[in-house]
Coordinates of C-alpha atoms in Angstrom, one line a residue:
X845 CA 61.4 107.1 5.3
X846 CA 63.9 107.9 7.8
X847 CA 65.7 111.4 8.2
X848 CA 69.0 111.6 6.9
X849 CA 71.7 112.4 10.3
X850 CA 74.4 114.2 10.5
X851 CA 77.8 112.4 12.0
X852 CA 78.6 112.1 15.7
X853 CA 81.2 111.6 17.3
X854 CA 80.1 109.4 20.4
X855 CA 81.6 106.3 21.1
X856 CA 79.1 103.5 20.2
X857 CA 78.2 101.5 23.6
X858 CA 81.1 98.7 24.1
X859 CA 83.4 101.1 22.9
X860 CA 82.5 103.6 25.3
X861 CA 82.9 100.8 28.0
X862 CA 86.2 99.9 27.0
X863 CA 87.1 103.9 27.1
X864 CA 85.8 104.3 30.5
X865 CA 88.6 101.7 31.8
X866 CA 91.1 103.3 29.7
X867 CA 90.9 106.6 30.9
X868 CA 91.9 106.0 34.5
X869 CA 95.6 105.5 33.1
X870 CA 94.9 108.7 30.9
X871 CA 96.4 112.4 31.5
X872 CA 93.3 114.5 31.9
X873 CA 92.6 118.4 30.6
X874 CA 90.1 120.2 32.5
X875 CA 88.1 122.2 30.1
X876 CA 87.2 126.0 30.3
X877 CA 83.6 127.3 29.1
X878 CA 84.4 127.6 26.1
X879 CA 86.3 124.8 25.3
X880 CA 83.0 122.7 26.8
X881 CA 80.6 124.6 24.1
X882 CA 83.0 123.5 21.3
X883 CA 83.5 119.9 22.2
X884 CA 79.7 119.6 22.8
X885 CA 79.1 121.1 18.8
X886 CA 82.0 118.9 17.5
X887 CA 80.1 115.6 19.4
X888 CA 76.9 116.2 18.1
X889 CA 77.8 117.0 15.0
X890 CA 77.0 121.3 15.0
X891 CA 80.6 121.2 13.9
X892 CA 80.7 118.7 11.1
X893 CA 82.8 118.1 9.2
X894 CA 85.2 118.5 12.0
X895 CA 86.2 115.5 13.6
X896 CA 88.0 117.2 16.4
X897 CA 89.9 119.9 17.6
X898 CA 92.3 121.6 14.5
X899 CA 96.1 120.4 13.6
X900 CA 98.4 122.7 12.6
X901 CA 97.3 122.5 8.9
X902 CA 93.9 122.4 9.4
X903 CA 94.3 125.9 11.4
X904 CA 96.3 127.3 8.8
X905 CA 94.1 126.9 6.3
X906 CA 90.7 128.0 8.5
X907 CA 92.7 131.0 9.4
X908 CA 94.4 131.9 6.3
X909 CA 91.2 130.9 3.7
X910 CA 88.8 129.9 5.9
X911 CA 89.2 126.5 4.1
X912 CA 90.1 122.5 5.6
X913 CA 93.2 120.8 4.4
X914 CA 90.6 119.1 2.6
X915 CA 89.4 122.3 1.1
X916 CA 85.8 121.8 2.9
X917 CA 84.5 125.6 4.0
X918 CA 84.9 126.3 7.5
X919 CA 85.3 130.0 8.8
X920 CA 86.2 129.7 12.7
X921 CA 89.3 128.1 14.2
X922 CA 88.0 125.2 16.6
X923 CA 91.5 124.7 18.7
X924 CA 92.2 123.6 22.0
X925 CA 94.3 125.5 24.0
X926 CA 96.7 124.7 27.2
X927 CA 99.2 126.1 29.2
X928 CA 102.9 125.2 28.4
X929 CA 102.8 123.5 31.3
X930 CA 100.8 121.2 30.9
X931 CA 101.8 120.9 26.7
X932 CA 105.2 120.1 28.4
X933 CA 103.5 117.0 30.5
X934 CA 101.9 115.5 27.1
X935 CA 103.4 113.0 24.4
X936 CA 102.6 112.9 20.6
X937 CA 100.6 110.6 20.2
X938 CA 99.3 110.0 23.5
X939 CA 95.6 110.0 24.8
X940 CA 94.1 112.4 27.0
X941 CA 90.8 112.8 28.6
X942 CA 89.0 115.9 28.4
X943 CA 86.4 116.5 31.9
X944 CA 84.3 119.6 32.6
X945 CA 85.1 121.4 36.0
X946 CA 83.7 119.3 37.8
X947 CA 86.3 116.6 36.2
X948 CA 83.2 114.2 34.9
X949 CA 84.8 112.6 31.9
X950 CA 83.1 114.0 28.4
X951 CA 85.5 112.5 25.3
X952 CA 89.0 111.0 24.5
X953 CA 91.2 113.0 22.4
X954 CA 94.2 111.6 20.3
X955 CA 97.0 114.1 20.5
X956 CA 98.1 113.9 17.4
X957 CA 100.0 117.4 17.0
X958 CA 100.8 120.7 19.7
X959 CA 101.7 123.8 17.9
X960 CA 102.5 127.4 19.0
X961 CA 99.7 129.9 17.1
X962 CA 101.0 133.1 15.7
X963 CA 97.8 135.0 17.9
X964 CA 98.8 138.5 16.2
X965 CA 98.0 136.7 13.0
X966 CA 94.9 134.9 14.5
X967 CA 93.1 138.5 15.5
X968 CA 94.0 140.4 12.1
X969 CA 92.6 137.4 10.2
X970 CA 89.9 136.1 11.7
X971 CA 88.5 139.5 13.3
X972 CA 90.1 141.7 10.9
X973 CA 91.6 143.5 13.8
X974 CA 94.8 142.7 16.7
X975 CA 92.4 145.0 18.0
X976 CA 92.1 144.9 22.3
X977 CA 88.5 146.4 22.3
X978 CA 86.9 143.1 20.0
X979 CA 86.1 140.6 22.8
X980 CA 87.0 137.8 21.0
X981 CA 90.9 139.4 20.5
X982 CA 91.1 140.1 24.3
X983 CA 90.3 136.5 25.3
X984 CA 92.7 134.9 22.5
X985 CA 95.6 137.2 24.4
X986 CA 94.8 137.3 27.9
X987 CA 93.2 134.1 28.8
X988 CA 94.3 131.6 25.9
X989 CA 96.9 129.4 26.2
X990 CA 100.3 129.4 24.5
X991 CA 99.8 126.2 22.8
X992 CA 96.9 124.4 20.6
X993 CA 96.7 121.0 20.4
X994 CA 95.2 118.9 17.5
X995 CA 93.6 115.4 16.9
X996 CA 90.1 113.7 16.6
X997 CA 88.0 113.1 19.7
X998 CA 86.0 110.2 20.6
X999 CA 82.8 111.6 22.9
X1000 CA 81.8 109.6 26.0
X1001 CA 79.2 111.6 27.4
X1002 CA 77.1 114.8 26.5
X1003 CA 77.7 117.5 28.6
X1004 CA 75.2 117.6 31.5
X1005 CA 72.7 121.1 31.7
X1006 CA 70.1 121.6 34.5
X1007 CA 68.5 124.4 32.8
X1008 CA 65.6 124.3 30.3
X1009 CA 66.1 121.0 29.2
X1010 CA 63.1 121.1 27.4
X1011 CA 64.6 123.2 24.9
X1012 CA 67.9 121.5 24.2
X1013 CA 68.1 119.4 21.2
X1014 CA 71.0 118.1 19.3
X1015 CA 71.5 118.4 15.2
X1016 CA 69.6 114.9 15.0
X1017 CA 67.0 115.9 17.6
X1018 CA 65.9 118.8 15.5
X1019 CA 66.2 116.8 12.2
X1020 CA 63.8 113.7 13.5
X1021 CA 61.2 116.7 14.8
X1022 CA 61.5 118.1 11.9
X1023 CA 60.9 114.8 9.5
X1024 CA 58.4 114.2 12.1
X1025 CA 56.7 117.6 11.6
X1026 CA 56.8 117.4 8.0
X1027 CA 58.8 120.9 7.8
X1028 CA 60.5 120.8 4.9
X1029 CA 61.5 123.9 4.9
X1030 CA 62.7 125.6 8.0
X1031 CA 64.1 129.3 8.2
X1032 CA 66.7 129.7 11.1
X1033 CA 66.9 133.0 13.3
X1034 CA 70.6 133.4 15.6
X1035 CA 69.9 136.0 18.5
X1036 CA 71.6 136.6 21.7
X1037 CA 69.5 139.3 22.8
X1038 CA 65.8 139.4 23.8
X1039 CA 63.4 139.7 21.2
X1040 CA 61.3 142.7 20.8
X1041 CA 58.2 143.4 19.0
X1042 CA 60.6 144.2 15.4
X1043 CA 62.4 140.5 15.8
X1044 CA 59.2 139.3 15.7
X1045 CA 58.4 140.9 12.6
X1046 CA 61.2 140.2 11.0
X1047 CA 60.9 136.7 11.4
X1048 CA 57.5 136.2 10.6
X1049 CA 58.1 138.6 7.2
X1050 CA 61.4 135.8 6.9
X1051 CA 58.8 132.5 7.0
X1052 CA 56.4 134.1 4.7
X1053 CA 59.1 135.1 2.2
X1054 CA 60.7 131.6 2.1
X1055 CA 57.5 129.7 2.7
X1056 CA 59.0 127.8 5.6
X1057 CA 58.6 127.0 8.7
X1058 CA 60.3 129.1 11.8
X1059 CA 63.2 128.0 14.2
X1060 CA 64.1 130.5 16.9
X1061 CA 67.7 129.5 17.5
X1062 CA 69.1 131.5 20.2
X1063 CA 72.4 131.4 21.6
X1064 CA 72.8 130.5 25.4
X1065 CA 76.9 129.4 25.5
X1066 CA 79.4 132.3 25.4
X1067 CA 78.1 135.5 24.5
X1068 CA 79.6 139.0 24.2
X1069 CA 80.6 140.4 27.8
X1070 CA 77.8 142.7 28.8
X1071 CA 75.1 140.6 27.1
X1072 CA 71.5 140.0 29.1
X1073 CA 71.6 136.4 30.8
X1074 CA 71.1 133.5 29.2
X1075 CA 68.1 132.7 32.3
X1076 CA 66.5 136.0 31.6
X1077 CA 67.0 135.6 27.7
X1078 CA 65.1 132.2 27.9
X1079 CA 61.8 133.8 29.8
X1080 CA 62.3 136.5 27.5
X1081 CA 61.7 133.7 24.6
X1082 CA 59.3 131.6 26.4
X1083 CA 57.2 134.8 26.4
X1084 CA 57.9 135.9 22.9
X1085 CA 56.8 132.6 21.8
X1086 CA 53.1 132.7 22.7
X1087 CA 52.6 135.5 19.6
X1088 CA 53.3 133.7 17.2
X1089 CA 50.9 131.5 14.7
X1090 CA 50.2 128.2 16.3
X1091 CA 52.1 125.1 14.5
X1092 CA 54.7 127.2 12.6
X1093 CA 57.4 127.8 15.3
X1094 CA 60.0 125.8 17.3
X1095 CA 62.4 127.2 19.7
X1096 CA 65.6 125.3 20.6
X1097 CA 68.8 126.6 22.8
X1098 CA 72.3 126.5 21.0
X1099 CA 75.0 125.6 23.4
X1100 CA 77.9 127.8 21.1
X1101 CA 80.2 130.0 22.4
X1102 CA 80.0 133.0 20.1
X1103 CA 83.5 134.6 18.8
X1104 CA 81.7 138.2 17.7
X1105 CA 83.9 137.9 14.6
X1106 CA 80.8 139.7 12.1
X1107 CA 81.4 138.4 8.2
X1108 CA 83.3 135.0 9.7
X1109 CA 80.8 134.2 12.5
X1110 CA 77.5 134.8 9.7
X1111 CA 79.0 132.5 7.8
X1112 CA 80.1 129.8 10.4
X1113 CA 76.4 130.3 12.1
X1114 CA 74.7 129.6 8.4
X1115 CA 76.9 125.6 8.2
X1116 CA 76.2 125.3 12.1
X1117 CA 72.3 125.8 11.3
X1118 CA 72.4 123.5 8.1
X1119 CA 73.7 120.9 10.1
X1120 CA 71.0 121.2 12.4
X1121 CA 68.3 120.5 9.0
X1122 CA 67.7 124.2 8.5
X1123 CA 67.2 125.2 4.9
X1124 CA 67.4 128.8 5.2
X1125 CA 69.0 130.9 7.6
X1126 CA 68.3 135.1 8.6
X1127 CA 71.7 137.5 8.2
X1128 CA 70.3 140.6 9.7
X1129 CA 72.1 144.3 10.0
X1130 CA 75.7 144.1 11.5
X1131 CA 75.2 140.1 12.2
X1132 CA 77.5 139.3 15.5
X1133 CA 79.1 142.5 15.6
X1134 CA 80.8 143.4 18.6
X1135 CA 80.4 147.4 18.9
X1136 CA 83.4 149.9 18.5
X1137 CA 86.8 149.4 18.0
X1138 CA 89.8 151.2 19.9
X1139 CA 89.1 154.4 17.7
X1140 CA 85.4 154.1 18.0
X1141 CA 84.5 152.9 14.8
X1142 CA 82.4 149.6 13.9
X1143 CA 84.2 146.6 14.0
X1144 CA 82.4 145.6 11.0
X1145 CA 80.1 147.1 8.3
X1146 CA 76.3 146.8 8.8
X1147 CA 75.9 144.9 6.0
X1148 CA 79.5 142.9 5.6
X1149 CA 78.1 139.8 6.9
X1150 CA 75.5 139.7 4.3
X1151 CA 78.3 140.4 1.2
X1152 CA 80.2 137.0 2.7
X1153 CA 77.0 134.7 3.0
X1154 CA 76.6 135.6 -0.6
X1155 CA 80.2 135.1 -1.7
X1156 CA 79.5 131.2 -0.6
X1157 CA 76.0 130.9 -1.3
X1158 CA 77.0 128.1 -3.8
X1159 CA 78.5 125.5 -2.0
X1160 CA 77.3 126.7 1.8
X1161 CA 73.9 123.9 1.5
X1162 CA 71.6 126.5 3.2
X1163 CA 70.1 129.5 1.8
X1164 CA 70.7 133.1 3.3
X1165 CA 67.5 135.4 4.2
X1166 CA 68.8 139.2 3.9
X1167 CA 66.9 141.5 5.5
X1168 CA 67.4 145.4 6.6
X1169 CA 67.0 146.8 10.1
X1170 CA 63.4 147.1 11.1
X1171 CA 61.8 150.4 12.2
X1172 CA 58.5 151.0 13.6
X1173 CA 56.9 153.9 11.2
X1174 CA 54.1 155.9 13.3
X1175 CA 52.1 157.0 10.5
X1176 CA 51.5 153.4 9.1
X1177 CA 51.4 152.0 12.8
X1178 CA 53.7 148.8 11.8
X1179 CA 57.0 147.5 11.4
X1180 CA 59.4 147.8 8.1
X1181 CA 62.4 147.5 6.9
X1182 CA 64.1 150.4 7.4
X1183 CA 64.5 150.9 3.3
X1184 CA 61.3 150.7 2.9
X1185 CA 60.7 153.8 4.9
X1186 CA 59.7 156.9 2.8
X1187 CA 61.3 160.3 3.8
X1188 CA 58.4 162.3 5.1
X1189 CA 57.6 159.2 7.7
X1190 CA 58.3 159.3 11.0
X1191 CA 60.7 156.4 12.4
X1192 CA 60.9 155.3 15.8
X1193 CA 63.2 153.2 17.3
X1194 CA 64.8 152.4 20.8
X1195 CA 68.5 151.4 21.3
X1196 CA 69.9 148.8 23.3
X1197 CA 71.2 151.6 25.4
X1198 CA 68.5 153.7 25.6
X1199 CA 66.2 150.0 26.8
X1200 CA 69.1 149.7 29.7
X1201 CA 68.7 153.4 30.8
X1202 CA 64.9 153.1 30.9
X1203 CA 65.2 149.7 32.7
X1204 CA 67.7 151.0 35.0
X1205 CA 65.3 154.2 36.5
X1206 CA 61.8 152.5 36.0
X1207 CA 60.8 154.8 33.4
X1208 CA 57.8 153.4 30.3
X1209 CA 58.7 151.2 27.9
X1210 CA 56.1 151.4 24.9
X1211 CA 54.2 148.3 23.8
X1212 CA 55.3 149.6 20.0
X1213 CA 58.5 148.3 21.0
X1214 CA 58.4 145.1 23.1
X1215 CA 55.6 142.9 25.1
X1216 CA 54.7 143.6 28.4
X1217 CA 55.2 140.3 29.5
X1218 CA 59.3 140.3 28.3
X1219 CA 59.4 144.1 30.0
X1220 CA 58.2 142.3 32.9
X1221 CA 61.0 139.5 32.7
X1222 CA 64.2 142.2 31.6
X1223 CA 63.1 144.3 34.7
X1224 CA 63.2 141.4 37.2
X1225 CA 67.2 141.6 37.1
X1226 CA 67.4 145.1 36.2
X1227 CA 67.0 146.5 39.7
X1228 CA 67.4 150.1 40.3
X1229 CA 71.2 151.3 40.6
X1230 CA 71.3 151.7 44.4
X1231 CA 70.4 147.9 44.8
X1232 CA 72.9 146.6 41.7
X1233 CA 75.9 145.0 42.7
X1234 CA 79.7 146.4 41.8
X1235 CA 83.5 146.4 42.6
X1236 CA 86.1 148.4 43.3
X1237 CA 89.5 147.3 42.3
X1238 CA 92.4 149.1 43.7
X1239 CA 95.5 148.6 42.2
X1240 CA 98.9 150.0 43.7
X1241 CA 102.6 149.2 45.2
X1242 CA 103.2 148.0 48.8
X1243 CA 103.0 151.5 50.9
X1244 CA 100.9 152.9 48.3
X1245 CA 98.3 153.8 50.2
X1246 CA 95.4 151.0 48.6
X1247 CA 94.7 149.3 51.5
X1248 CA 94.0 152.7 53.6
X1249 CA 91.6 154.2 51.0
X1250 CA 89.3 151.3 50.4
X1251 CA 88.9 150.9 54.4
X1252 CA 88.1 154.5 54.2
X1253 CA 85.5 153.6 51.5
X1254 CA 84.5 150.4 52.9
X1255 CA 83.4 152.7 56.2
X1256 CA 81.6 155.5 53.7
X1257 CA 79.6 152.6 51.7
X1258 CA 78.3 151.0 55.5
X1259 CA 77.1 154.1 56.9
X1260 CA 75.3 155.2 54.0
X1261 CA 73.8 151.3 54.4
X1262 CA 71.3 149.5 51.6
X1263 CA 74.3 147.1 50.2
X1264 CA 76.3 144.5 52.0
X1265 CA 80.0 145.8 51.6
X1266 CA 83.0 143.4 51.6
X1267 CA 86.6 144.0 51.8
X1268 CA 89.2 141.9 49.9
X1269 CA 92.5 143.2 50.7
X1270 CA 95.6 141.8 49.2
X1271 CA 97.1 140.5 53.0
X1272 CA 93.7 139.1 54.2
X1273 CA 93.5 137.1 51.3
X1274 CA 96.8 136.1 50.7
X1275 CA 96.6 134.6 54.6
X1276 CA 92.9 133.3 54.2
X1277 CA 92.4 132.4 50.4
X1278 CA 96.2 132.0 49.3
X1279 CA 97.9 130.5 51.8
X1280 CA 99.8 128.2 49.7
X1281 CA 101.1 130.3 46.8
X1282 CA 103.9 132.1 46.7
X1283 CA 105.1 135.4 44.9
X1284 CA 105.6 133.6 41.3
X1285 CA 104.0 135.4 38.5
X1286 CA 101.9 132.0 38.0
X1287 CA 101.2 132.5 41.7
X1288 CA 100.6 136.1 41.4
X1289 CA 98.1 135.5 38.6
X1290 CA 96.5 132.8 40.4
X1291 CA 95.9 134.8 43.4
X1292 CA 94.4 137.6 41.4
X1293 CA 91.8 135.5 39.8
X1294 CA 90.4 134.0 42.8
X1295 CA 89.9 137.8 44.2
X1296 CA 88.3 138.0 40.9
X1297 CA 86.4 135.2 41.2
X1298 CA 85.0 136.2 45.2
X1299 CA 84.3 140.0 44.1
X1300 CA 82.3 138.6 40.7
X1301 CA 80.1 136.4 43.2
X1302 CA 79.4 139.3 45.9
X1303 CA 78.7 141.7 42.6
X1304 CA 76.4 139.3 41.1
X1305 CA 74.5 138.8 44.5
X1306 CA 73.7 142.6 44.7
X1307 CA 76.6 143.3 47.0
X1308 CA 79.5 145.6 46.8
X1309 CA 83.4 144.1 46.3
X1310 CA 86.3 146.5 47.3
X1311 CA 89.5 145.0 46.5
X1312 CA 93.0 146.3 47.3
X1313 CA 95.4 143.4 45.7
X1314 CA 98.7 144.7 44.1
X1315 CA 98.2 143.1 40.6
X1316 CA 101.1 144.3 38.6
X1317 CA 99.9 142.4 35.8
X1318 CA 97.6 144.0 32.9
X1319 CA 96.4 140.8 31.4
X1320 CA 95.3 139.3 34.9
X1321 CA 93.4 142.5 36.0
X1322 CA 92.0 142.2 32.2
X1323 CA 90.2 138.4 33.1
X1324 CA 88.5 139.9 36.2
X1325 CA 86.9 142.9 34.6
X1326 CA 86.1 140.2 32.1
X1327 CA 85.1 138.1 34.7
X1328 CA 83.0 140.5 36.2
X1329 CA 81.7 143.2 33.9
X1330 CA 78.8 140.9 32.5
X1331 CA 77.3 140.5 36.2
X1332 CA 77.5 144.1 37.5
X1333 CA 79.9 147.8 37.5
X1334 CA 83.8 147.0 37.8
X1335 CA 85.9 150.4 38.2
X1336 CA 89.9 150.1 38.2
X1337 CA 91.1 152.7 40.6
X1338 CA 94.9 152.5 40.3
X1339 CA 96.5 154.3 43.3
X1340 CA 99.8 155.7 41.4
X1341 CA 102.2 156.6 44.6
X1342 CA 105.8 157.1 43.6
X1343 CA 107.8 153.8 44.8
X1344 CA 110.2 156.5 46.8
X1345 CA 107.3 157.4 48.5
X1346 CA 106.3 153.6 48.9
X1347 CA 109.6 152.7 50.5
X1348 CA 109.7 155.3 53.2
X1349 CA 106.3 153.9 54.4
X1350 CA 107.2 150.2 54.3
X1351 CA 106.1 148.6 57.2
X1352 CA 106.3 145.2 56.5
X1353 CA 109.7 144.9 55.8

């Protein structure tokens, strides 16, 4: 008997033919990361019952009531945002291609509607906060664009990854292994951390509770800013993986760019798993939360995620596995949930801080906590702090005085030696990089971001960026920290001379 599939949205083969010659005459969209992870869920069918990127009503509804026009569940809004611009360059009706950055052709969209989102609205109801400090928040304002457009899309090809293809399957690749396997019952896990000795535990208590098979399902798209590398992650996995049972766990890598948004996102991750054949699916303690808020608060409540699984549990298709935080008690030696612990026991745990800290100056980590061979893998790119790479990003008016202080610096860092040092100041690169741009705000923006982009490759390399551009814009200095935070340190040093003081020096005329 055959599995049953979920749909796909792939042109069948003389279709896809007959698309390839149409799309020379097409308008193309070059895609940003996370546009590509959401196009490559709605092909394969992670996304059913989407059929493409949301129309107008569609996104009300999702946002409003987490609900289709149709009334089918689904928690996240899957849009597709572009600049005004280019909305301006578009017709109803139209067909456009959509191409990864390397402008390889991936699917044919029908532009059946362009709307302008209320994003004020979008933050407080999906994340429950127009709150800056949620990640999710600060990418919907700062690098979003001003206008979503709607319609079904027709895929051509998948999108092409070069890293651990052995453990990238589709919806229908897990299914067929799993029909194959005989698992009839298969219990999800969603991480995008490493896993530790208590994940492990908790996972293998979650299989013997629901008398199912194990999926390790990690997340290697879009993460939260900060996060441990997807390449690290995946050794970190590959290791884990040896201590379990033989023939009762799978790994597979989820190409989904996480949105952090806690009850929403446990609840959009449950349908993403059933579509992939799982039958049960883990909703741990603060499930994709994403830290404090601007007042330093939780975003989220440690156990809100689990209260909306169950609201839906009815009409979801997959079951939810609650299950506390996990403690390592010394007396008994072992792992358990942490309300299982009785008063007069001793609990030890270490934070995701505390792990950095120790990583950071060499110090122990104990086997109680994690394997020696994933220590072994999270140290490898968690070199001491006088070999990690950072920038400097000074901000200031003409004349303020930038340009002269990170020279200054620039000589400091090379005499005390150990780090290459390079200097991106905002002339030199406006003759070297930025030629052709002038002093638009689009221009401005633009110039910005390739800085950005230069200092995020010298940080991520072990090296040290100082830039001195003028950046008058919040928003764009917002996408480079963004841009650069997750591969090393950024500090903002904002030079703050008076512009009286700026114009008496003005040199350049």
């Amino acid at each position: 008997m055959a599995f049953e599939r979920v749909p796909e949205l792939y042109a069948a083969p003389n279709e896809r033919a007959e698309l390839l010659e149409k799309i020379k005459d097409m308008q193309s969209v070059d895609l940003s990361a996370r546009q590509l992870c959401d196009l490559e869920l709605l092909m394969n069918g992670g996304f059913a019952p989407l059929t493409g990127f949301l129309g107008q009503a569609d996104y009300d509804g999702v946002v409003e009531n987490m609900r289709l026009a149709s009334g089918a569940l689904w928690p996240m809004p899957i849009t597709l945002d572009v600049t005004e611009k280019v909305a301006e360059s578009l017709v109803m009706g139209e067909q456009i291609v959509l191409r990864d950055p390397e402008g390889v052709p991936l699917a044919v969209m029908d532009v059946e509607e362009m709307y302008t989102p209320d994003k004020d609205r979008e933050a407080e109801m999906v994340y429950g906060a127009n709150d800056m400090a949620h990640p999710a928040v600060r990418y919907l304002h700062n690098q979003t664009g001003k206008v979503y457009l709607g319609g079904p899309v027709t895929g051509i090809d998948e999108p092409v990854h070069y890293d651990y293809r052995q453990h990238r399957f589709t919806p229908n690749d897990l299914r067929r292994m799993f029909h194959k396997w005989g698992w009839r019952r298969v219990v999800a896990f969603q991480t995008r951390n490493p896993l530790h000795r208590a994940h492990v535990e908790l996972t293998v208590r979650a299989a013997q509770q629901t008398e199912a098979n194990l999926l390790i399902h990690p997340v290697v798209g879009m993460t939260k800013p900060g996060d441990v590398d997807h390449f690290t992650r995946v050794r970190c996995y590959e290791a884990v993986m040896r201590h379990y049972p033989d023939q009762t766990t799978a790994m597979a890598l989820l190409h989904l760019a996480m949105r952090m948004a806690g009850p929403r996102e446990a609840l959009w991750h449950a349908l993403i798993r059933k579509n992939h054949g799982c039958t049960h699916f883990v909703v741990g303690r603060d499930h994709a939360g994403p830290g404090k808020n601007s007042q330093g608060e939780d975003f989220y409540g440690p156990y809100d995620a689990q209260e909306m699984v169950t609201n839906y549990a009815d009409e979801i298709g997959i079951e939810m596995v609650p299950f506390q935080a996990m403690v390592y008690v010394q007396e008994r030696a072992q792992y358990v949930p942490i309300n299982e612990v009785n008063d007069d026991e001793t609990k030890l745990n270490i934070s995701g801080t505390e792990l950095r800290r120790r990583l950071r100056e060499g110090l122990d980590i104990d086997e109680w906590f994690s394997y020696p061979d994933v220590v072994t893998e999270l140290r490898k790119t968690h070199p001491p702090r006088d070999k990690q790479g950072f920038t400097l990003f000074f901000t200031g008016l003409s004349g303020s005085g930038k340009s002269t202080i990170a020279n200054a610096v620039m000589v400091k860092l090379l005499e005390a030696g150990g780090r290459p040092v390079t200097l991106l100041d905002g002339d030199l690169v406006r003759k070297n990089l930025s030629s052709e741009l002038t002093f638009s705000k689009e221009h401005r923006d633009l110039n910005i971001l390739r800085i950005g982009y230069v200092a995020s490759e010298i940080t991520k390399n072990g090296g040290i960026a100082i830039c001195a551009p003028i950046a008058p814009y919040e928003s764009t200095r917002a996408q480079v920290r963004d841009m650069i935070e997750p591969l090393g340190g950024f500090l903002e040093i904002h030079v703050s001379t008076s512009l009286e003081v700026c114009e008496g020096r003005d040199r350049k005329g």
